[in-house]
Short mmCIF file of N, CA and C in Angstrom, two decimals:
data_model
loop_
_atom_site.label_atom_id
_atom_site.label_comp_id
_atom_site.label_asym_id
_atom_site.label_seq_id
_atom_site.Cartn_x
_atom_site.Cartn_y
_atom_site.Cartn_z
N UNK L 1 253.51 -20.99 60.64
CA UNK L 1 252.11 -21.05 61.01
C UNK L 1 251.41 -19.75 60.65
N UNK L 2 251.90 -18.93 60.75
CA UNK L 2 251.38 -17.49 60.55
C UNK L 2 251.37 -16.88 59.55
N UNK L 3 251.95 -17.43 58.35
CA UNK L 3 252.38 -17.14 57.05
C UNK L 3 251.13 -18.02 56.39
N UNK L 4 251.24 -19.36 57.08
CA UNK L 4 250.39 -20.32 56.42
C UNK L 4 248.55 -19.84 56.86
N UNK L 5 248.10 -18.91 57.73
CA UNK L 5 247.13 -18.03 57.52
C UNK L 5 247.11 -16.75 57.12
N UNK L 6 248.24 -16.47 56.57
CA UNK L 6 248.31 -14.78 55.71
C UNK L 6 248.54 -13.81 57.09
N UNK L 7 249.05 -13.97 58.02
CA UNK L 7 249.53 -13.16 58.82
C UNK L 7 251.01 -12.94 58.88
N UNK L 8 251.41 -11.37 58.31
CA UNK L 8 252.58 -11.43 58.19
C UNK L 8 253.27 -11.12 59.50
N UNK L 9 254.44 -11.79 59.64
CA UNK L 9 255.32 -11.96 60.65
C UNK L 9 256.56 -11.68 60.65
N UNK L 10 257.69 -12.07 61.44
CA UNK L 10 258.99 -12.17 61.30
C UNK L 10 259.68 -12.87 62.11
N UNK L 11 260.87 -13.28 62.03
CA UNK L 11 261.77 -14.41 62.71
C UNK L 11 262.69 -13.91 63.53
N UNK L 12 262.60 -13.80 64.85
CA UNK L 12 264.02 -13.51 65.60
C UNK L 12 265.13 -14.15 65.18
N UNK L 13 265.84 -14.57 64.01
CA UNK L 13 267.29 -15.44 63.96
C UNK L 13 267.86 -15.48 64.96
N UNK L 14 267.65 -16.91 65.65
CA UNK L 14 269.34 -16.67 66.82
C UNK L 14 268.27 -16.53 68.51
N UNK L 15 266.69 -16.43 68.27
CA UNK L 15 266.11 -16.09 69.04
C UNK L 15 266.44 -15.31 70.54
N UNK L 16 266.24 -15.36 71.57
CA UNK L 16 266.35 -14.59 72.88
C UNK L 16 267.84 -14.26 72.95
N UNK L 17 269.08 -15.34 72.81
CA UNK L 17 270.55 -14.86 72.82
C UNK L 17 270.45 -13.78 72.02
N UNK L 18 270.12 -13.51 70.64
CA UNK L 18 270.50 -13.15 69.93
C UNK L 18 269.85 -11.85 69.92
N UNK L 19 269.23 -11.27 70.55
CA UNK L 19 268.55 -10.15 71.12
C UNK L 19 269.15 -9.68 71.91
N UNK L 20 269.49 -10.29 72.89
CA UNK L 20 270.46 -10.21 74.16
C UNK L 20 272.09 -9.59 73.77
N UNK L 21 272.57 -10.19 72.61
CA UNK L 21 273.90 -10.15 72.65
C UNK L 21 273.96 -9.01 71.27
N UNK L 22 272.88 -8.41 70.90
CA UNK L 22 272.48 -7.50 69.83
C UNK L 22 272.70 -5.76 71.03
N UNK L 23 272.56 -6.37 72.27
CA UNK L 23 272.30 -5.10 73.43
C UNK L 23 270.51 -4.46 73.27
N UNK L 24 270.29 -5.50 72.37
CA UNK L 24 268.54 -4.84 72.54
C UNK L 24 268.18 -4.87 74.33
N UNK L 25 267.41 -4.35 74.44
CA UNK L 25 266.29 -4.09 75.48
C UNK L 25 265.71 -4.97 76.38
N UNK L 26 265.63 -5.27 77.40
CA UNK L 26 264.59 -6.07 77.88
C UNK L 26 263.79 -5.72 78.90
N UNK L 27 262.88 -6.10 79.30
CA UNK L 27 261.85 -5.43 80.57
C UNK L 27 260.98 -6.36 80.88
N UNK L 28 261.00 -6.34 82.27
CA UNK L 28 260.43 -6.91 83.18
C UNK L 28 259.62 -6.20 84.08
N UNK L 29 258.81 -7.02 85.00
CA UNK L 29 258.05 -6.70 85.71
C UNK L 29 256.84 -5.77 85.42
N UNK L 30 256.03 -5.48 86.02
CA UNK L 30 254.53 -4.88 85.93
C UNK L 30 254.25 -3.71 84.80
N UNK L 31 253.99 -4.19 83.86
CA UNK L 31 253.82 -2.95 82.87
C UNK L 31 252.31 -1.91 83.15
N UNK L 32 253.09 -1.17 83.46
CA UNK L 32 251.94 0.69 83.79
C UNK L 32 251.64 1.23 82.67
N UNK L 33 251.62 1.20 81.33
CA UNK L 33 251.50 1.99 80.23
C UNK L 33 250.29 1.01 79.67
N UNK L 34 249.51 1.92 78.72
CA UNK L 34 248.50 0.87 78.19
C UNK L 34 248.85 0.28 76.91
N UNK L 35 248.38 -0.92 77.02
CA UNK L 35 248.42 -1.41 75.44
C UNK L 35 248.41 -0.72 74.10
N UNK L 36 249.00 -1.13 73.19
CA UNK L 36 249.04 -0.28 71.64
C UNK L 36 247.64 -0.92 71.37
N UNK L 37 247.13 -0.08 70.14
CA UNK L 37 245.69 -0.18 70.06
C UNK L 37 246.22 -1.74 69.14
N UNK L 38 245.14 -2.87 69.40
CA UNK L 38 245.85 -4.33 68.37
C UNK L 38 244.93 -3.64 66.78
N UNK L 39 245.68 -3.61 66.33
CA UNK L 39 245.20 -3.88 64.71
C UNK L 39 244.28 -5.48 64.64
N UNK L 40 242.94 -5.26 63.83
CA UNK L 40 242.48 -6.56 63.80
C UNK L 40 242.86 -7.25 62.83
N UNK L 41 243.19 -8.54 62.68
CA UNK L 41 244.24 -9.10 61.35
C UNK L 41 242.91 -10.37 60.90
N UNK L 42 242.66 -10.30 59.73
CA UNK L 42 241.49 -11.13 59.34
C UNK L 42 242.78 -12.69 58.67
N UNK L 43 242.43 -13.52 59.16
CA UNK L 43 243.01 -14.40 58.45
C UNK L 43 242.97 -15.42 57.04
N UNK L 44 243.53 -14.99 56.09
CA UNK L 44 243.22 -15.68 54.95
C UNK L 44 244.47 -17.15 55.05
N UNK L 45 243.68 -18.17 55.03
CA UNK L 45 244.39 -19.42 55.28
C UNK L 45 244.67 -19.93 53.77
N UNK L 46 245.99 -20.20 53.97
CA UNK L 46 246.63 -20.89 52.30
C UNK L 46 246.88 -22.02 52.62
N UNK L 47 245.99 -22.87 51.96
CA UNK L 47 245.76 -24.49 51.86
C UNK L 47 246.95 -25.42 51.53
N UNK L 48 248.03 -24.46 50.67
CA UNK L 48 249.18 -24.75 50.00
C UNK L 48 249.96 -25.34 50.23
N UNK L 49 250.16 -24.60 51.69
CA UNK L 49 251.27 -24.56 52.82
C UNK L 49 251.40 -25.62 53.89
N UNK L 50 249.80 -26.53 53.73
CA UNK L 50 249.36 -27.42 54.29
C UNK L 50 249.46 -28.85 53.48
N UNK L 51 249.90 -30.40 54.31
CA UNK L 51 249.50 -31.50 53.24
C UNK L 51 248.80 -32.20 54.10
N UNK L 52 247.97 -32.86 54.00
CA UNK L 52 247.52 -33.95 55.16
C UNK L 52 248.06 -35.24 54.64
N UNK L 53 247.23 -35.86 55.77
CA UNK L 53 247.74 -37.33 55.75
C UNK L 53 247.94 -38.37 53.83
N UNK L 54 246.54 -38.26 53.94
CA UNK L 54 246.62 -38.65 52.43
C UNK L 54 247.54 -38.20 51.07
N UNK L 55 248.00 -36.93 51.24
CA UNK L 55 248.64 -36.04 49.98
C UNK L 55 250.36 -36.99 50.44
N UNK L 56 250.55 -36.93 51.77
CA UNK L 56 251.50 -37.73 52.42
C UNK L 56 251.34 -39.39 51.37
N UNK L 57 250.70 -39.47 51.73
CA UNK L 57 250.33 -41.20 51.17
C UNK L 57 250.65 -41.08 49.90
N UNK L 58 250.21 -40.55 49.41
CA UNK L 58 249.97 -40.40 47.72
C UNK L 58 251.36 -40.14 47.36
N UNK L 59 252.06 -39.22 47.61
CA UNK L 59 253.51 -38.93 47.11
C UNK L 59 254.10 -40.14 47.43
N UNK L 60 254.34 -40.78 48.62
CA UNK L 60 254.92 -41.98 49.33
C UNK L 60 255.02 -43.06 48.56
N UNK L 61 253.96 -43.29 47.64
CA UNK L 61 253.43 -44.30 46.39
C UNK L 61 253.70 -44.03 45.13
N UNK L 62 254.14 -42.79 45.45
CA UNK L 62 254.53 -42.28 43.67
C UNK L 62 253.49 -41.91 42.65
N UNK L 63 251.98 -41.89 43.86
CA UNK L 63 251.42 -41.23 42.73
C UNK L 63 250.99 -40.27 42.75
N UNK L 64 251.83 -39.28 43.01
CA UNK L 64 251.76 -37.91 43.32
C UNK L 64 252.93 -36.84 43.05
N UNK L 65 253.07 -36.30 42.41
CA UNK L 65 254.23 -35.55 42.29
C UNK L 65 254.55 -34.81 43.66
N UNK L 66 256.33 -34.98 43.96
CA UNK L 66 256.24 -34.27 45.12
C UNK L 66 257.02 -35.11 46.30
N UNK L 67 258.16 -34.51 46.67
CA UNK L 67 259.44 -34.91 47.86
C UNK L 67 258.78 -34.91 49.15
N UNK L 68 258.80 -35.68 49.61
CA UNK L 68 258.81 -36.17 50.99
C UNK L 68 259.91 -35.49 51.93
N UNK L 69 260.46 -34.90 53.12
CA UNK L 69 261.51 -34.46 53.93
C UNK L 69 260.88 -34.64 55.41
N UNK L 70 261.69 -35.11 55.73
CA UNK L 70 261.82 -35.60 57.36
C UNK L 70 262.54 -35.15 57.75
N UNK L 71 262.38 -33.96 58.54
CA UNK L 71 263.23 -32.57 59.67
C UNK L 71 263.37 -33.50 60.91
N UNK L 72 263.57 -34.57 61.44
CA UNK L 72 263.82 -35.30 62.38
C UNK L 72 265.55 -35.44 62.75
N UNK L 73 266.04 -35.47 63.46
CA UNK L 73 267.38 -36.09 63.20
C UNK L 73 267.46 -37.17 63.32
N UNK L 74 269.14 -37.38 62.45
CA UNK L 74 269.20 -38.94 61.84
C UNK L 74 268.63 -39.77 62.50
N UNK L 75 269.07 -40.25 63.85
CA UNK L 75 268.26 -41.21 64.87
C UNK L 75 266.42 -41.10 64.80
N UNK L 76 265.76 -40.14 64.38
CA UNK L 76 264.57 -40.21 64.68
C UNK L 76 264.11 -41.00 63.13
N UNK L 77 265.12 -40.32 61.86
CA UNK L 77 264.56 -40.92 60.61
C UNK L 77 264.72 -42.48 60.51
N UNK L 78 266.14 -42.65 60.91
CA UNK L 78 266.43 -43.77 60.61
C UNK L 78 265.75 -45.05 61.60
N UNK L 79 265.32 -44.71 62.38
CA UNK L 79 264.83 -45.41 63.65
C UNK L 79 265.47 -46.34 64.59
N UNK L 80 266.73 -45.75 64.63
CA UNK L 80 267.82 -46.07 65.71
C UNK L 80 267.74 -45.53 67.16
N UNK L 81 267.10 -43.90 67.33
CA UNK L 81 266.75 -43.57 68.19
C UNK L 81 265.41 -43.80 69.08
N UNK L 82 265.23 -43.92 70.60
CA UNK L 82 263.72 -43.91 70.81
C UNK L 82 263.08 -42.78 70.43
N UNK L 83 261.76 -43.03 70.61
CA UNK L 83 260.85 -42.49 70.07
C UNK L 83 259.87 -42.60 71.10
N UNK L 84 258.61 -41.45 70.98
CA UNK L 84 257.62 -41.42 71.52
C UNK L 84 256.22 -41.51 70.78
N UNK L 85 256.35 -41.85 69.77
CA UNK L 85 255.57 -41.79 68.26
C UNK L 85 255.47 -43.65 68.57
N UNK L 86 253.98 -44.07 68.32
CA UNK L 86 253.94 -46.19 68.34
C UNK L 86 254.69 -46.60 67.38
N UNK L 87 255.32 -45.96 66.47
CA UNK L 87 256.51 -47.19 66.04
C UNK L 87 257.59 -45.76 65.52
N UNK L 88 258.72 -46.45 65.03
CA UNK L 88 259.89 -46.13 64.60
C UNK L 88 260.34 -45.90 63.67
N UNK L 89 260.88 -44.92 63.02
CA UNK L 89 261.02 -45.13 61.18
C UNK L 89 260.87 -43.75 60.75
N UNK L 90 261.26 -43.68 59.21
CA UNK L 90 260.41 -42.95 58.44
C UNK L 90 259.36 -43.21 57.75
N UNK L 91 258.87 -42.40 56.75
CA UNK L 91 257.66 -42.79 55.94
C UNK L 91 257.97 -42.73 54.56
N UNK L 92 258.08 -43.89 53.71
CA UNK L 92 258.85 -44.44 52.98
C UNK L 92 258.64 -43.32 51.50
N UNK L 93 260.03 -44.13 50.95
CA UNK L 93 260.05 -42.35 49.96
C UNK L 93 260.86 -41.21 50.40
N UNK L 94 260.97 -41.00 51.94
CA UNK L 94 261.24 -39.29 52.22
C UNK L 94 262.56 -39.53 52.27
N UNK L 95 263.29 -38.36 52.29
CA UNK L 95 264.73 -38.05 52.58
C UNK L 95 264.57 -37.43 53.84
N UNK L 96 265.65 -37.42 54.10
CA UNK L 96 266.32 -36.58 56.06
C UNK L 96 267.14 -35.19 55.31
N UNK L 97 266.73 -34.15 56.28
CA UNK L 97 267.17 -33.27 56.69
C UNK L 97 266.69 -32.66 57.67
N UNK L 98 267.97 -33.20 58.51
CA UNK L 98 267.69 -32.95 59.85
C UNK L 98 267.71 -31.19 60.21
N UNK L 99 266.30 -30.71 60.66
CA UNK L 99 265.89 -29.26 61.42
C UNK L 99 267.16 -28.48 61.65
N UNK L 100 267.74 -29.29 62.67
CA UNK L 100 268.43 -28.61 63.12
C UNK L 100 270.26 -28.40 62.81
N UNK L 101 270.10 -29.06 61.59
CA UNK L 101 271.47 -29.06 61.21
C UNK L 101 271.28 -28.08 60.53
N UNK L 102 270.42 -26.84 59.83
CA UNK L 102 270.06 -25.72 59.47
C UNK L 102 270.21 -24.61 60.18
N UNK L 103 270.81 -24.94 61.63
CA UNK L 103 271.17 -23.72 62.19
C UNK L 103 272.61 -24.14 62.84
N UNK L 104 273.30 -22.82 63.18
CA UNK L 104 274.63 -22.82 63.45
C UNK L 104 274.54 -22.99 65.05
N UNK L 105 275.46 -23.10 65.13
CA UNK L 105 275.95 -23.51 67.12
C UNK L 105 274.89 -22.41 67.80
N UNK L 106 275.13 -20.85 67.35
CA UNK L 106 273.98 -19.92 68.13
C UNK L 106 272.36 -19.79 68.18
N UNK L 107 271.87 -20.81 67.23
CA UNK L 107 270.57 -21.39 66.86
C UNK L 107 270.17 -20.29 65.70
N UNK L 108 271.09 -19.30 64.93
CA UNK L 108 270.81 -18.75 63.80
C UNK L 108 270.81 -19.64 62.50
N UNK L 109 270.01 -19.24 61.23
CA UNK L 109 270.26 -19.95 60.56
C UNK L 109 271.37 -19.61 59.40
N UNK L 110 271.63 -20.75 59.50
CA UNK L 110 273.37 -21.24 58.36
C UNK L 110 273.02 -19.93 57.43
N UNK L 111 274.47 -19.69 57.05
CA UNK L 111 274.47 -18.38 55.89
C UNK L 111 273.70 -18.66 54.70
N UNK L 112 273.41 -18.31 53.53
CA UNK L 112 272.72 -18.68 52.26
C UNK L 112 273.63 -19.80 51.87
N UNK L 113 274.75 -19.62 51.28
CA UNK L 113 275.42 -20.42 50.81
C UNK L 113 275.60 -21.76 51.15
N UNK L 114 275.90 -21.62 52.77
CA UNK L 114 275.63 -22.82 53.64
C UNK L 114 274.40 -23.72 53.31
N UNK L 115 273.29 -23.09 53.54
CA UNK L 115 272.26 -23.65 53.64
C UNK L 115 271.96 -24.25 52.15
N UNK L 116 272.15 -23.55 51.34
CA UNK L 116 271.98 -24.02 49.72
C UNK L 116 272.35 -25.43 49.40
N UNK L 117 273.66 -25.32 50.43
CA UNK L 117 274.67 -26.99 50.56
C UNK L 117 274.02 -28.01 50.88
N UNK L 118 273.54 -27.28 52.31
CA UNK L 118 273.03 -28.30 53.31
C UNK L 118 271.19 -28.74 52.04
N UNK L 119 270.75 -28.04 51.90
CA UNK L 119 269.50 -28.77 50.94
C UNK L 119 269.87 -29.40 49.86
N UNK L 120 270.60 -28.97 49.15
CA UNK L 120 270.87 -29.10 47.79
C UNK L 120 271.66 -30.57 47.74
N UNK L 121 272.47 -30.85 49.04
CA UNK L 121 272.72 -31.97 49.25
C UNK L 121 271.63 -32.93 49.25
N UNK L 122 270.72 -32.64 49.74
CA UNK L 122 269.29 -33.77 50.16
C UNK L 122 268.29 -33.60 49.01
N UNK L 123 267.93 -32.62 48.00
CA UNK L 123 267.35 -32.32 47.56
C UNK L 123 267.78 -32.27 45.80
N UNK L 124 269.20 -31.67 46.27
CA UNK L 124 270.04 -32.25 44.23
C UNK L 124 269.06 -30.91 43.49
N UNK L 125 268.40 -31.13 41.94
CA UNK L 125 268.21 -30.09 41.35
C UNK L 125 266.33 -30.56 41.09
N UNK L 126 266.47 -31.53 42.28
CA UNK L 126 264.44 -31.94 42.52
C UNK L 126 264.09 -30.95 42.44
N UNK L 127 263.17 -30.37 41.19
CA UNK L 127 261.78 -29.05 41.44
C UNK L 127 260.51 -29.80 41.91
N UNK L 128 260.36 -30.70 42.26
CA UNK L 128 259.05 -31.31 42.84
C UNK L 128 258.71 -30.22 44.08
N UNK L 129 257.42 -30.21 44.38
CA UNK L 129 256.62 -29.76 45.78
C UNK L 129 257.58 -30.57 46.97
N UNK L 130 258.06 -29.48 47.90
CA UNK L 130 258.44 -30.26 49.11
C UNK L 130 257.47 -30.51 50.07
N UNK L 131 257.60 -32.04 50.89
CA UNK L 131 256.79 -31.73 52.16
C UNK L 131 257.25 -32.45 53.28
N UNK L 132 257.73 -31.37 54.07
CA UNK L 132 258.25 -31.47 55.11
C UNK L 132 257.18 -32.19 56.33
N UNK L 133 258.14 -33.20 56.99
CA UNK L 133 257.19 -33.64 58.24
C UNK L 133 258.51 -33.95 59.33
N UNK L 134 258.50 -34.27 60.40
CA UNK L 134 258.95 -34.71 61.20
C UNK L 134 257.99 -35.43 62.47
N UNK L 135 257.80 -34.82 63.73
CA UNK L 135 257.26 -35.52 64.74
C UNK L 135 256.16 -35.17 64.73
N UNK L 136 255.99 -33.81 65.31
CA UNK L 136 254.77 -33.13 64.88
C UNK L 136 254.50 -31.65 64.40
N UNK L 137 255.60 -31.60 63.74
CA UNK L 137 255.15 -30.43 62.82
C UNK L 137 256.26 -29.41 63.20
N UNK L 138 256.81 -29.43 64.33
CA UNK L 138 257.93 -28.27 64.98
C UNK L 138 258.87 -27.58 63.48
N UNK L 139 259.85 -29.31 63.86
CA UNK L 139 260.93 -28.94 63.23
C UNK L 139 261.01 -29.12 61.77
N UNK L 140 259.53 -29.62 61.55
CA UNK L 140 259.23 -29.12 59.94
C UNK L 140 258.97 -28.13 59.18
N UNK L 141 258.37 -27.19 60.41
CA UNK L 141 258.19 -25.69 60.32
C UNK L 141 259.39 -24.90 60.08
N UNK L 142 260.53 -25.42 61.05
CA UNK L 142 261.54 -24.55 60.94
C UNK L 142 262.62 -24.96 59.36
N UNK L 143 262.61 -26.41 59.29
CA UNK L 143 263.28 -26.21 57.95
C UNK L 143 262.52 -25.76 56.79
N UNK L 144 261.13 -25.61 57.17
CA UNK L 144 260.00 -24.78 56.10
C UNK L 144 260.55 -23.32 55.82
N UNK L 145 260.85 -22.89 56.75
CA UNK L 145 261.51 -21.20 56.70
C UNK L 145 262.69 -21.28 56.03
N UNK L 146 263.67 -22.35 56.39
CA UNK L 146 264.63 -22.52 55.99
C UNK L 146 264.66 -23.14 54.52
N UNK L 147 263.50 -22.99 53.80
CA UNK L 147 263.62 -23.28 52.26
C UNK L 147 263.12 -22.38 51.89
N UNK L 148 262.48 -21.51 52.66
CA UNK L 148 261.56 -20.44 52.07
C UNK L 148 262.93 -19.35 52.00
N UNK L 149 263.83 -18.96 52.90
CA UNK L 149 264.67 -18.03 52.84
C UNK L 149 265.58 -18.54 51.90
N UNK L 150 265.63 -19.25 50.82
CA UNK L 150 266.23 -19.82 49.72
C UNK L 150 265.53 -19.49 48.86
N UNK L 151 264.09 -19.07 48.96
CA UNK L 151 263.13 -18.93 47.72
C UNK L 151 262.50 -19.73 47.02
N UNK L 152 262.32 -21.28 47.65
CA UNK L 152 261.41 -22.08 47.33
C UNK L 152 260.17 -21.86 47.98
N UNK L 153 259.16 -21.46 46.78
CA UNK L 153 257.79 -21.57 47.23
C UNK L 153 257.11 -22.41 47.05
N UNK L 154 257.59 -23.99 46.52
CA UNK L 154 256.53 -25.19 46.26
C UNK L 154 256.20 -25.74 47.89
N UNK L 155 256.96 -25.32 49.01
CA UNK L 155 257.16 -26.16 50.25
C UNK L 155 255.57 -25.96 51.31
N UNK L 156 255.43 -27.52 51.50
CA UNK L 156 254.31 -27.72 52.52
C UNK L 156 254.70 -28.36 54.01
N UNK L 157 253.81 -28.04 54.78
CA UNK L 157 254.14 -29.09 56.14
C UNK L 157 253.28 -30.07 56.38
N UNK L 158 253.58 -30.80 56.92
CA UNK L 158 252.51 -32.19 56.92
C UNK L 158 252.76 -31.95 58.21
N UNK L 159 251.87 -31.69 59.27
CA UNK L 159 251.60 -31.26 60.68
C UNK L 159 251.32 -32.52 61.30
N UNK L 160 250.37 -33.25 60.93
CA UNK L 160 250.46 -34.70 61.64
C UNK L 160 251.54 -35.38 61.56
N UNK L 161 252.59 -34.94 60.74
CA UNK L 161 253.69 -35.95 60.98
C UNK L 161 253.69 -37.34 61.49
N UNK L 162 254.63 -38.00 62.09
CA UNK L 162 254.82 -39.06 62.44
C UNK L 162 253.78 -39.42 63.74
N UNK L 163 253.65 -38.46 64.26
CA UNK L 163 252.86 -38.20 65.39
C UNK L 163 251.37 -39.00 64.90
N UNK L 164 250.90 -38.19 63.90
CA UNK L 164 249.79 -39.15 63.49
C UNK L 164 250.42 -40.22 62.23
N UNK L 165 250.63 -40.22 61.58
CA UNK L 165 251.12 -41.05 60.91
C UNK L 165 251.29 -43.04 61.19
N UNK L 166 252.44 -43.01 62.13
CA UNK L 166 252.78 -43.52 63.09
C UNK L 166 251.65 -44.33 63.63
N UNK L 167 250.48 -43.87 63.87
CA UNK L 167 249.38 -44.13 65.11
C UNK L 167 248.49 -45.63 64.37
N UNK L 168 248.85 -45.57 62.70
CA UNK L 168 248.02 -46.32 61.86
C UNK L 168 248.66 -47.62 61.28
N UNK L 169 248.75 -48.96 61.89
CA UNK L 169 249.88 -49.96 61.28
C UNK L 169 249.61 -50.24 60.34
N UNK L 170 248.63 -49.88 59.28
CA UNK L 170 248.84 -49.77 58.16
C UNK L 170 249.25 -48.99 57.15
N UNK L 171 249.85 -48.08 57.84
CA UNK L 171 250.79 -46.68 57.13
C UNK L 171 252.60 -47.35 57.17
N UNK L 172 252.58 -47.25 56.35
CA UNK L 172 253.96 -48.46 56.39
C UNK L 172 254.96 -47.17 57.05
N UNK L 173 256.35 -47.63 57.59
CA UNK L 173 257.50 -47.31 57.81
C UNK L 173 258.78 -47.68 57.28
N UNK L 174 259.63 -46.93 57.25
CA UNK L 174 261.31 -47.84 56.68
C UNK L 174 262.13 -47.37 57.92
N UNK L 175 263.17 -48.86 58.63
CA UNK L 175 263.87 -48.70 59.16
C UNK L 175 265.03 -48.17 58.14
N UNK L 176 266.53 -47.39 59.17
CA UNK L 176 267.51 -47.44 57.91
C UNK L 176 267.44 -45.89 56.94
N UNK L 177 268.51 -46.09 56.66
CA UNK L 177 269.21 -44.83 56.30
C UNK L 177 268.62 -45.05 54.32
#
């Protein structure tokens, strides 16, 4: 999200454990010292990084250059699992790679090599634009990082995901793997 308005950032890998078990620092309770002065950060928003609904559609139909990925796990793609989204499925065209099979048991993400596997399996030697969606945007974000720390820069998120997607019965679905 923060990348996708030109605000540079960084990733705790492994988040709060992994701070914790690093022996970093922590603090609590009533802070007495004053704030660091905030730097003002002007935001330049990259459109790039973004697909909406339609760019969704268009690839889906083939007339658009450009991979479809569903960060859902299997049960959410395939539509075996419930759901909280009005119907079930994916959005036809996309492949699965599931979010969270991109990180290891400590919620860090898989080594390079690993991860190269884990896409390259779903993805093969496709240079098309990726665009990641899942429910609503979470765990599309996170396998977004997780292509970006590979060095693909064609990758977008489709933030309405299934969430909106879903909402329109004329936006087709595929049950099934």
């Amino acid at each position: 999200m923060l990348r996708a308005i030109g605000v540079p950032a960084a990733v705790l890998d492994g988040g709060l454990e992994a701070w914790e078990s690093a022996g970093r620092p922590l603090v609590s309770g009533d802070d007495t010292d004053p704030a660091p002065a905030a730097r003002p950060v002007t935001p330049v928003v990259r459109p790039d990084l973004w697909a909406g609904v339609e760019d969704v559609a268009a690839i889906s139909r083939g007339e658009r250059p450009g991979t479809l990925v569903c960060a859902l796990p299997l049960g959410g793609y395939d539509g075996s699992a419930p759901t909280r989204y009005s119907r079930r499925g994916h959005i036809p065209a996309s492949r699965s790679l599931p979010g969270r099979g991109l990180l290891d048991a400590s919620g860090r993400v898989l080594p390079a090599e690993e991860l190269a596997a884990r896409v390259g399996a779903v993805l093969g030697t496709d240079d098309s634009p990726v665009v990641l969606y899942c429910g609503g945007g979470i765990s599309a974000a996170g396998a977004a990082l997780a292509l970006t720390l590979l060095g693909r820069t064609d990758v977008s998120v489709y933030d309405g995901s299934l969430e909106e997607w879903s909402k329109d019965p004329a936006r087709p679905l595929e049950l099934g793997s």
